[in-house]
């Protein structure tokens, strides 16, 4: 047995034992004619979050919790949904097999009602059991893509060739974050983020670097604290004199998001970030990466990126 196989077997036993303990508590309540209940950490509360610049956002306590009771009309269905996910997970781990979250939803559409509920419950269960989500054997369809001079081998022997014309895009899903973290851990490559010069783009960069509140219980395997903000910086818009016609005004939603970002602990630790975001607030303007095409059709790839990577200019 290899070290990896041994770790996987130990993790599987941990998942099975944790699920059995949860079910035992429920059976014990029923035997006493008491209403079963589960107490879960509140994954959306900043009260449960601490910030460590070497790790990112991480769940540090359970001061904010949710109680899911079988005798409460508002939470009885949620308890049933959690028990179904526990049942599915137990079967998957026992049989050493996998299922997608989409599979689970379409096998039980009446119970869950929507795919989003399945997604949330799976993460809640992972947090409750204190195991990585991938240990549940429930997979998500990756929304990210990868491109570059890289080939790697999957555990089942499948060889993946990353030579293509695609690039990472959109909100960072867990699979994409795991992949970037793996590249950083194994190959020790520097990680740069290229995002739109708007609050949404900044948040994407922050999630790759420091993680999210909802997945803070998995921070150790998802964050890349050394990641650097390459651009597009708000100051780049002024420095490069990007035409005003290529810029967009901040919406009220943008302004609220920017205010929220400026209050987060990892931003207050980054004075250069604060300057950039304050400049965006002052000018009330945002820009997509594609706005650099207003300077020249190949300005981004031929001038902007090569010069930034060679001479610096990231934060």
mmCIF file of C-alpha atoms in Angstrom:
data_model
loop_
_atom_site.group_PDB
_atom_site.id
_atom_site.type_symbol
_atom_site.label_atom_id
_atom_site.label_comp_id
_atom_site.label_asym_id
_atom_site.label_seq_id
_atom_site.Cartn_x
_atom_site.Cartn_y
_atom_site.Cartn_z
ATOM 1 C CA UNK A 1 0.000 0.000 0.000
ATOM 2 C CA UNK A 2 1.408 3.396 -0.978
ATOM 3 C CA UNK A 3 1.457 6.374 1.395
ATOM 4 C CA UNK A 4 -1.303 7.996 -0.653
ATOM 5 C CA UNK A 5 -3.492 4.897 -0.468
ATOM 6 C CA UNK A 6 -2.924 4.691 3.279
ATOM 7 C CA UNK A 7 -3.940 8.339 3.745
ATOM 8 C CA UNK A 8 -7.047 7.815 1.587
ATOM 9 C CA UNK A 9 -8.035 4.733 3.580
ATOM 10 C CA UNK A 10 -7.601 6.561 6.892
ATOM 11 C CA UNK A 11 -9.660 9.487 5.605
ATOM 12 C CA UNK A 12 -12.409 7.127 4.413
ATOM 13 C CA UNK A 13 -12.566 5.480 7.837
ATOM 14 C CA UNK A 14 -12.743 8.926 9.430
ATOM 15 C CA UNK A 15 -15.689 9.898 7.223
ATOM 16 C CA UNK A 16 -17.541 6.659 7.984
ATOM 17 C CA UNK A 17 -16.929 6.983 11.724
ATOM 18 C CA UNK A 18 -18.055 10.609 11.783
ATOM 19 C CA UNK A 19 -21.256 9.785 9.915
ATOM 20 C CA UNK A 20 -21.957 6.878 12.255
ATOM 21 C CA UNK A 21 -21.530 9.185 15.255
ATOM 22 C CA UNK A 22 -24.032 11.660 13.821
ATOM 23 C CA UNK A 23 -26.584 8.922 13.170
ATOM 24 C CA UNK A 24 -25.996 7.423 16.625
ATOM 25 C CA UNK A 25 -26.851 10.770 18.231
ATOM 26 C CA UNK A 26 -30.078 10.929 16.231
ATOM 27 C CA UNK A 27 -31.053 7.355 17.134
ATOM 28 C CA UNK A 28 -30.294 8.078 20.795
ATOM 29 C CA UNK A 29 -32.624 11.107 20.710
ATOM 30 C CA UNK A 30 -35.381 9.039 19.126
ATOM 31 C CA UNK A 31 -34.966 6.297 21.739
ATOM 32 C CA UNK A 32 -35.565 8.936 24.418
ATOM 33 C CA UNK A 33 -38.612 10.263 22.543
ATOM 34 C CA UNK A 34 -36.749 13.518 21.907
ATOM 35 C CA UNK A 35 -36.713 15.513 18.669
ATOM 36 C CA UNK A 36 -33.402 14.965 16.819
ATOM 37 C CA UNK A 37 -31.346 18.074 16.057
ATOM 38 C CA UNK A 38 -28.038 18.902 14.423
ATOM 39 C CA UNK A 39 -25.814 21.865 15.260
ATOM 40 C CA UNK A 40 -23.802 23.204 12.327
ATOM 41 C CA UNK A 41 -21.231 26.010 12.178
ATOM 42 C CA UNK A 42 -22.650 29.016 10.373
ATOM 43 C CA UNK A 43 -20.500 29.138 7.219
ATOM 44 C CA UNK A 44 -21.718 32.603 6.256
ATOM 45 C CA UNK A 45 -20.840 34.343 9.526
ATOM 46 C CA UNK A 46 -17.658 36.393 9.961
ATOM 47 C CA UNK A 47 -17.949 35.647 13.706
ATOM 48 C CA UNK A 48 -16.526 32.192 12.940
ATOM 49 C CA UNK A 49 -13.635 33.507 10.872
ATOM 50 C CA UNK A 50 -10.085 34.468 11.744
ATOM 51 C CA UNK A 51 -7.454 35.777 9.356
ATOM 52 C CA UNK A 52 -3.894 34.512 9.112
ATOM 53 C CA UNK A 53 -1.757 36.075 6.389
ATOM 54 C CA UNK A 54 0.076 32.759 5.940
ATOM 55 C CA UNK A 55 -3.130 30.781 5.407
ATOM 56 C CA UNK A 56 -5.997 33.139 4.659
ATOM 57 C CA UNK A 57 -9.508 33.064 6.037
ATOM 58 C CA UNK A 58 -10.057 30.087 8.305
ATOM 59 C CA UNK A 59 -12.835 28.875 10.538
ATOM 60 C CA UNK A 60 -11.627 29.417 14.071
ATOM 61 C CA UNK A 61 -14.627 28.775 16.302
ATOM 62 C CA UNK A 62 -18.252 27.753 16.402
ATOM 63 C CA UNK A 63 -19.567 30.811 18.194
ATOM 64 C CA UNK A 64 -22.129 31.279 15.425
ATOM 65 C CA UNK A 65 -24.097 28.105 14.766
ATOM 66 C CA UNK A 66 -27.295 26.915 13.133
ATOM 67 C CA UNK A 67 -29.549 24.418 14.888
ATOM 68 C CA UNK A 68 -31.426 22.138 12.509
ATOM 69 C CA UNK A 69 -34.366 20.559 14.348
ATOM 70 C CA UNK A 70 -36.790 17.880 13.209
ATOM 71 C CA UNK A 71 -39.664 19.439 15.192
ATOM 72 C CA UNK A 72 -39.263 22.890 13.625
ATOM 73 C CA UNK A 73 -41.236 23.484 10.399
ATOM 74 C CA UNK A 74 -38.518 25.815 9.088
ATOM 75 C CA UNK A 75 -35.684 23.288 9.430
ATOM 76 C CA UNK A 76 -37.320 19.836 9.292
ATOM 77 C CA UNK A 77 -36.825 19.568 5.526
ATOM 78 C CA UNK A 78 -33.195 20.667 5.856
ATOM 79 C CA UNK A 79 -32.585 17.893 8.388
ATOM 80 C CA UNK A 80 -34.024 15.357 5.930
ATOM 81 C CA UNK A 81 -31.777 16.723 3.189
ATOM 82 C CA UNK A 82 -28.684 16.456 5.410
ATOM 83 C CA UNK A 83 -29.550 12.874 6.329
ATOM 84 C CA UNK A 84 -29.944 11.975 2.654
ATOM 85 C CA UNK A 85 -26.509 13.432 1.827
ATOM 86 C CA UNK A 86 -25.028 11.521 4.768
ATOM 87 C CA UNK A 87 -26.637 8.327 3.477
ATOM 88 C CA UNK A 88 -25.365 8.871 -0.070
ATOM 89 C CA UNK A 89 -21.883 9.740 1.176
ATOM 90 C CA UNK A 90 -21.711 6.674 3.425
ATOM 91 C CA UNK A 91 -22.599 4.416 0.500
ATOM 92 C CA UNK A 92 -20.080 6.110 -1.819
ATOM 93 C CA UNK A 93 -17.228 5.834 0.674
ATOM 94 C CA UNK A 94 -18.050 2.226 1.519
ATOM 95 C CA UNK A 95 -18.142 1.228 -2.148
ATOM 96 C CA UNK A 96 -15.116 3.374 -3.092
ATOM 97 C CA UNK A 97 -17.146 5.140 -5.766
ATOM 98 C CA UNK A 98 -18.088 8.699 -6.711
ATOM 99 C CA UNK A 99 -21.172 10.712 -7.660
ATOM 100 C CA UNK A 100 -21.660 14.246 -8.879
ATOM 101 C CA UNK A 101 -23.815 16.773 -7.073
ATOM 102 C CA UNK A 102 -25.909 16.853 -10.218
ATOM 103 C CA UNK A 103 -26.476 13.075 -9.931
ATOM 104 C CA UNK A 104 -27.686 13.479 -6.351
ATOM 105 C CA UNK A 105 -30.131 16.220 -7.277
ATOM 106 C CA UNK A 106 -31.671 14.378 -10.224
ATOM 107 C CA UNK A 107 -32.027 11.201 -8.176
ATOM 108 C CA UNK A 108 -33.961 13.099 -5.481
ATOM 109 C CA UNK A 109 -35.473 16.241 -7.101
ATOM 110 C CA UNK A 110 -38.560 16.222 -4.883
ATOM 111 C CA UNK A 111 -36.482 16.272 -1.703
ATOM 112 C CA UNK A 112 -33.961 18.943 -2.681
ATOM 113 C CA UNK A 113 -35.995 21.161 -4.985
ATOM 114 C CA UNK A 114 -32.954 22.729 -6.662
ATOM 115 C CA UNK A 115 -29.319 22.075 -7.475
ATOM 116 C CA UNK A 116 -28.222 25.000 -5.289
ATOM 117 C CA UNK A 117 -29.645 23.316 -2.196
ATOM 118 C CA UNK A 118 -27.636 20.155 -2.915
ATOM 119 C CA UNK A 119 -24.489 22.257 -3.341
ATOM 120 C CA UNK A 120 -25.047 24.006 -0.010
ATOM 121 C CA UNK A 121 -25.929 20.861 1.941
ATOM 122 C CA UNK A 122 -22.838 19.015 0.657
ATOM 123 C CA UNK A 123 -20.624 21.858 1.920
ATOM 124 C CA UNK A 124 -22.533 21.970 5.220
ATOM 125 C CA UNK A 125 -21.995 18.244 5.712
ATOM 126 C CA UNK A 126 -18.294 18.551 4.878
ATOM 127 C CA UNK A 127 -17.965 21.309 7.469
ATOM 128 C CA UNK A 128 -20.009 19.404 10.055
ATOM 129 C CA UNK A 129 -17.931 16.234 9.642
ATOM 130 C CA UNK A 130 -14.690 18.282 9.604
ATOM 131 C CA UNK A 131 -13.383 16.599 6.456
ATOM 132 C CA UNK A 132 -12.458 18.006 3.014
ATOM 133 C CA UNK A 133 -15.359 18.035 0.602
ATOM 134 C CA UNK A 134 -13.578 15.678 -1.809
ATOM 135 C CA UNK A 135 -13.451 13.080 1.019
ATOM 136 C CA UNK A 136 -17.241 12.771 0.727
ATOM 137 C CA UNK A 137 -16.789 11.318 -2.791
ATOM 138 C CA UNK A 138 -19.260 13.894 -4.110
ATOM 139 C CA UNK A 139 -17.879 15.704 -7.138
ATOM 140 C CA UNK A 140 -18.696 19.057 -8.678
ATOM 141 C CA UNK A 141 -18.466 19.806 -12.374
ATOM 142 C CA UNK A 142 -15.485 22.116 -12.723
ATOM 143 C CA UNK A 143 -16.242 25.553 -14.162
ATOM 144 C CA UNK A 144 -12.617 26.537 -14.657
ATOM 145 C CA UNK A 145 -10.258 25.715 -17.499
ATOM 146 C CA UNK A 146 -6.494 25.424 -17.664
ATOM 147 C CA UNK A 147 -3.977 26.145 -20.412
ATOM 148 C CA UNK A 148 -0.208 26.019 -20.681
ATOM 149 C CA UNK A 149 2.952 23.971 -20.976
ATOM 150 C CA UNK A 150 1.809 21.340 -18.518
ATOM 151 C CA UNK A 151 0.929 17.653 -18.547
ATOM 152 C CA UNK A 152 -0.073 15.624 -15.514
ATOM 153 C CA UNK A 153 -1.404 12.208 -14.603
ATOM 154 C CA UNK A 154 -4.705 11.618 -12.804
ATOM 155 C CA UNK A 155 -4.907 8.971 -10.052
ATOM 156 C CA UNK A 156 -6.630 6.572 -12.444
ATOM 157 C CA UNK A 157 -3.738 6.850 -14.944
ATOM 158 C CA UNK A 158 -5.418 9.333 -17.292
ATOM 159 C CA UNK A 159 -2.861 11.683 -18.860
ATOM 160 C CA UNK A 160 -4.024 15.311 -19.081
ATOM 161 C CA UNK A 161 -2.424 17.636 -21.633
ATOM 162 C CA UNK A 162 -3.053 21.309 -20.844
ATOM 163 C CA UNK A 163 -1.867 22.671 -24.196
ATOM 164 C CA UNK A 164 -4.898 24.571 -25.463
ATOM 165 C CA UNK A 165 -6.091 28.101 -26.156
ATOM 166 C CA UNK A 166 -8.155 28.377 -22.990
ATOM 167 C CA UNK A 167 -7.466 30.261 -19.761
ATOM 168 C CA UNK A 168 -8.947 30.392 -16.290
ATOM 169 C CA UNK A 169 -12.042 32.545 -16.043
ATOM 170 C CA UNK A 170 -14.982 33.436 -13.869
ATOM 171 C CA UNK A 171 -15.726 32.954 -10.193
ATOM 172 C CA UNK A 172 -13.210 30.519 -8.654
ATOM 173 C CA UNK A 173 -14.842 27.148 -8.051
ATOM 174 C CA UNK A 174 -13.311 24.666 -5.614
ATOM 175 C CA UNK A 175 -11.751 22.456 -8.302
ATOM 176 C CA UNK A 176 -9.949 25.415 -9.880
ATOM 177 C CA UNK A 177 -8.659 26.570 -6.494
ATOM 178 C CA UNK A 178 -7.458 23.054 -5.665
ATOM 179 C CA UNK A 179 -5.619 22.903 -8.988
ATOM 180 C CA UNK A 180 -3.856 26.236 -8.535
ATOM 181 C CA UNK A 181 -2.904 25.314 -4.973
ATOM 182 C CA UNK A 182 -1.508 21.984 -6.217
ATOM 183 C CA UNK A 183 0.604 23.745 -8.868
ATOM 184 C CA UNK A 184 1.935 26.100 -6.197
ATOM 185 C CA UNK A 185 2.641 23.290 -3.716
ATOM 186 C CA UNK A 186 4.268 20.859 -6.164
ATOM 187 C CA UNK A 187 5.964 23.067 -8.755
ATOM 188 C CA UNK A 188 6.543 26.154 -6.584
ATOM 189 C CA UNK A 189 5.539 28.425 -9.454
ATOM 190 C CA UNK A 190 4.697 32.064 -8.751
ATOM 191 C CA UNK A 191 0.954 32.751 -8.967
ATOM 192 C CA UNK A 192 -0.295 35.954 -10.594
ATOM 193 C CA UNK A 193 -3.926 36.984 -10.977
ATOM 194 C CA UNK A 194 -5.196 38.945 -13.970
ATOM 195 C CA UNK A 195 -8.732 40.196 -13.346
ATOM 196 C CA UNK A 196 -11.026 43.035 -14.357
ATOM 197 C CA UNK A 197 -10.445 46.357 -12.622
ATOM 198 C CA UNK A 198 -13.745 46.208 -10.794
ATOM 199 C CA UNK A 199 -14.935 45.041 -7.358
ATOM 200 C CA UNK A 200 -15.963 41.626 -8.682
ATOM 201 C CA UNK A 201 -12.524 41.063 -10.215
ATOM 202 C CA UNK A 202 -10.832 42.097 -6.980
ATOM 203 C CA UNK A 203 -12.974 39.645 -5.028
ATOM 204 C CA UNK A 204 -12.001 36.816 -7.402
ATOM 205 C CA UNK A 205 -8.341 37.609 -6.751
ATOM 206 C CA UNK A 206 -8.975 37.711 -2.985
ATOM 207 C CA UNK A 207 -10.655 34.296 -3.004
ATOM 208 C CA UNK A 208 -7.714 32.659 -4.781
ATOM 209 C CA UNK A 209 -5.271 34.319 -2.395
ATOM 210 C CA UNK A 210 -7.096 34.190 0.941
ATOM 211 C CA UNK A 211 -10.176 32.015 0.427
ATOM 212 C CA UNK A 212 -13.869 32.530 1.072
ATOM 213 C CA UNK A 213 -15.956 32.611 4.238
ATOM 214 C CA UNK A 214 -18.139 29.712 3.070
ATOM 215 C CA UNK A 215 -15.152 27.393 2.493
ATOM 216 C CA UNK A 216 -12.932 28.697 5.305
ATOM 217 C CA UNK A 217 -12.957 25.260 6.960
ATOM 218 C CA UNK A 218 -10.834 24.030 4.005
ATOM 219 C CA UNK A 219 -8.463 27.014 3.832
ATOM 220 C CA UNK A 220 -5.320 24.891 4.172
ATOM 221 C CA UNK A 221 -5.902 23.220 0.800
ATOM 222 C CA UNK A 222 -7.572 26.024 -1.152
ATOM 223 C CA UNK A 223 -5.674 29.277 -0.584
ATOM 224 C CA UNK A 224 -2.498 30.599 -2.224
ATOM 225 C CA UNK A 225 -1.300 33.345 0.158
ATOM 226 C CA UNK A 226 1.681 34.182 -2.073
ATOM 227 C CA UNK A 227 -0.560 34.992 -5.072
ATOM 228 C CA UNK A 228 0.059 38.456 -6.479
ATOM 229 C CA UNK A 229 -2.328 40.967 -8.054
ATOM 230 C CA UNK A 230 -0.836 41.479 -11.502
ATOM 231 C CA UNK A 231 -3.629 43.614 -12.866
ATOM 232 C CA UNK A 232 -5.696 45.097 -14.232
ATOM 233 C CA UNK A 233 -4.991 47.729 -11.552
ATOM 234 C CA UNK A 234 -7.131 50.863 -11.251
ATOM 235 C CA UNK A 235 -3.892 52.882 -11.390
ATOM 236 C CA UNK A 236 -3.060 51.203 -14.708
ATOM 237 C CA UNK A 237 -6.093 52.908 -16.240
ATOM 238 C CA UNK A 238 -4.634 56.333 -15.470
ATOM 239 C CA UNK A 239 -1.011 55.401 -16.141
ATOM 240 C CA UNK A 240 -1.802 53.927 -19.555
ATOM 241 C CA UNK A 241 -4.396 56.605 -20.354
ATOM 242 C CA UNK A 242 -7.036 54.069 -21.299
ATOM 243 C CA UNK A 243 -9.678 55.994 -23.296
ATOM 244 C CA UNK A 244 -12.649 57.103 -21.216
ATOM 245 C CA UNK A 245 -14.947 55.492 -23.773
ATOM 246 C CA UNK A 246 -13.540 52.067 -22.768
ATOM 247 C CA UNK A 247 -14.373 52.568 -19.082
ATOM 248 C CA UNK A 248 -17.636 51.983 -17.254
ATOM 249 C CA UNK A 249 -19.213 53.771 -14.273
ATOM 250 C CA UNK A 250 -19.477 51.922 -10.977
ATOM 251 C CA UNK A 251 -22.989 50.741 -10.227
ATOM 252 C CA UNK A 252 -24.552 50.918 -6.783
ATOM 253 C CA UNK A 253 -23.888 47.168 -6.450
ATOM 254 C CA UNK A 254 -20.231 47.784 -7.329
ATOM 255 C CA UNK A 255 -19.968 50.507 -4.698
ATOM 256 C CA UNK A 256 -21.488 48.287 -2.022
ATOM 257 C CA UNK A 257 -19.135 45.438 -2.941
ATOM 258 C CA UNK A 258 -16.144 47.809 -2.807
ATOM 259 C CA UNK A 259 -17.195 49.092 0.625
ATOM 260 C CA UNK A 260 -17.499 45.499 1.822
ATOM 261 C CA UNK A 261 -14.064 44.540 0.477
ATOM 262 C CA UNK A 262 -12.384 47.505 2.166
ATOM 263 C CA UNK A 263 -13.648 46.266 5.543
ATOM 264 C CA UNK A 264 -12.241 42.766 5.192
ATOM 265 C CA UNK A 265 -9.215 41.895 7.367
ATOM 266 C CA UNK A 266 -6.985 40.817 4.484
ATOM 267 C CA UNK A 267 -7.494 44.136 2.685
ATOM 268 C CA UNK A 268 -6.616 46.252 5.713
ATOM 269 C CA UNK A 269 -3.330 44.305 5.808
ATOM 270 C CA UNK A 270 -2.524 45.414 2.248
ATOM 271 C CA UNK A 271 -1.987 49.232 2.079
ATOM 272 C CA UNK A 272 -1.239 49.119 -1.659
ATOM 273 C CA UNK A 273 -4.531 47.368 -2.287
ATOM 274 C CA UNK A 274 -6.319 50.016 -0.251
ATOM 275 C CA UNK A 275 -4.759 52.753 -2.422
ATOM 276 C CA UNK A 276 -5.933 51.048 -5.602
ATOM 277 C CA UNK A 277 -9.446 50.530 -4.292
ATOM 278 C CA UNK A 278 -9.609 54.103 -2.957
ATOM 279 C CA UNK A 279 -8.653 55.309 -6.441
ATOM 280 C CA UNK A 280 -11.513 53.277 -7.895
ATOM 281 C CA UNK A 281 -13.868 54.828 -5.349
ATOM 282 C CA UNK A 282 -12.643 58.319 -6.168
ATOM 283 C CA UNK A 283 -12.922 57.963 -9.941
ATOM 284 C CA UNK A 284 -16.122 55.859 -9.739
ATOM 285 C CA UNK A 285 -14.938 53.940 -12.792
ATOM 286 C CA UNK A 286 -14.233 50.298 -13.612
ATOM 287 C CA UNK A 287 -12.806 48.464 -16.609
ATOM 288 C CA UNK A 288 -12.694 44.996 -18.088
ATOM 289 C CA UNK A 289 -9.375 43.459 -19.143
ATOM 290 C CA UNK A 290 -10.571 43.867 -22.727
ATOM 291 C CA UNK A 291 -10.523 47.660 -22.312
ATOM 292 C CA UNK A 292 -6.779 47.550 -23.070
ATOM 293 C CA UNK A 293 -7.734 46.703 -26.663
ATOM 294 C CA UNK A 294 -8.736 50.382 -26.962
ATOM 295 C CA UNK A 295 -4.998 51.192 -26.846
ATOM 296 C CA UNK A 296 -4.094 48.490 -29.353
ATOM 297 C CA UNK A 297 -5.588 45.142 -30.422
ATOM 298 C CA UNK A 298 -2.628 43.150 -29.060
ATOM 299 C CA UNK A 299 -1.566 45.561 -26.306
ATOM 300 C CA UNK A 300 -2.506 43.115 -23.515
ATOM 301 C CA UNK A 301 -0.488 40.157 -24.796
ATOM 302 C CA UNK A 302 2.367 41.936 -26.580
ATOM 303 C CA UNK A 303 3.114 44.836 -24.226
ATOM 304 C CA UNK A 304 1.143 44.912 -20.962
ATOM 305 C CA UNK A 305 1.743 41.357 -19.707
ATOM 306 C CA UNK A 306 5.359 40.915 -20.948
ATOM 307 C CA UNK A 307 6.435 44.225 -19.386
ATOM 308 C CA UNK A 308 4.642 43.634 -16.104
ATOM 309 C CA UNK A 309 6.105 40.157 -15.737
ATOM 310 C CA UNK A 310 9.597 41.341 -16.677
ATOM 311 C CA UNK A 311 9.825 44.618 -14.819
ATOM 312 C CA UNK A 312 7.298 44.177 -12.002
ATOM 313 C CA UNK A 313 4.213 46.214 -11.258
ATOM 314 C CA UNK A 314 2.183 43.649 -9.350
ATOM 315 C CA UNK A 315 0.974 43.979 -5.749
#
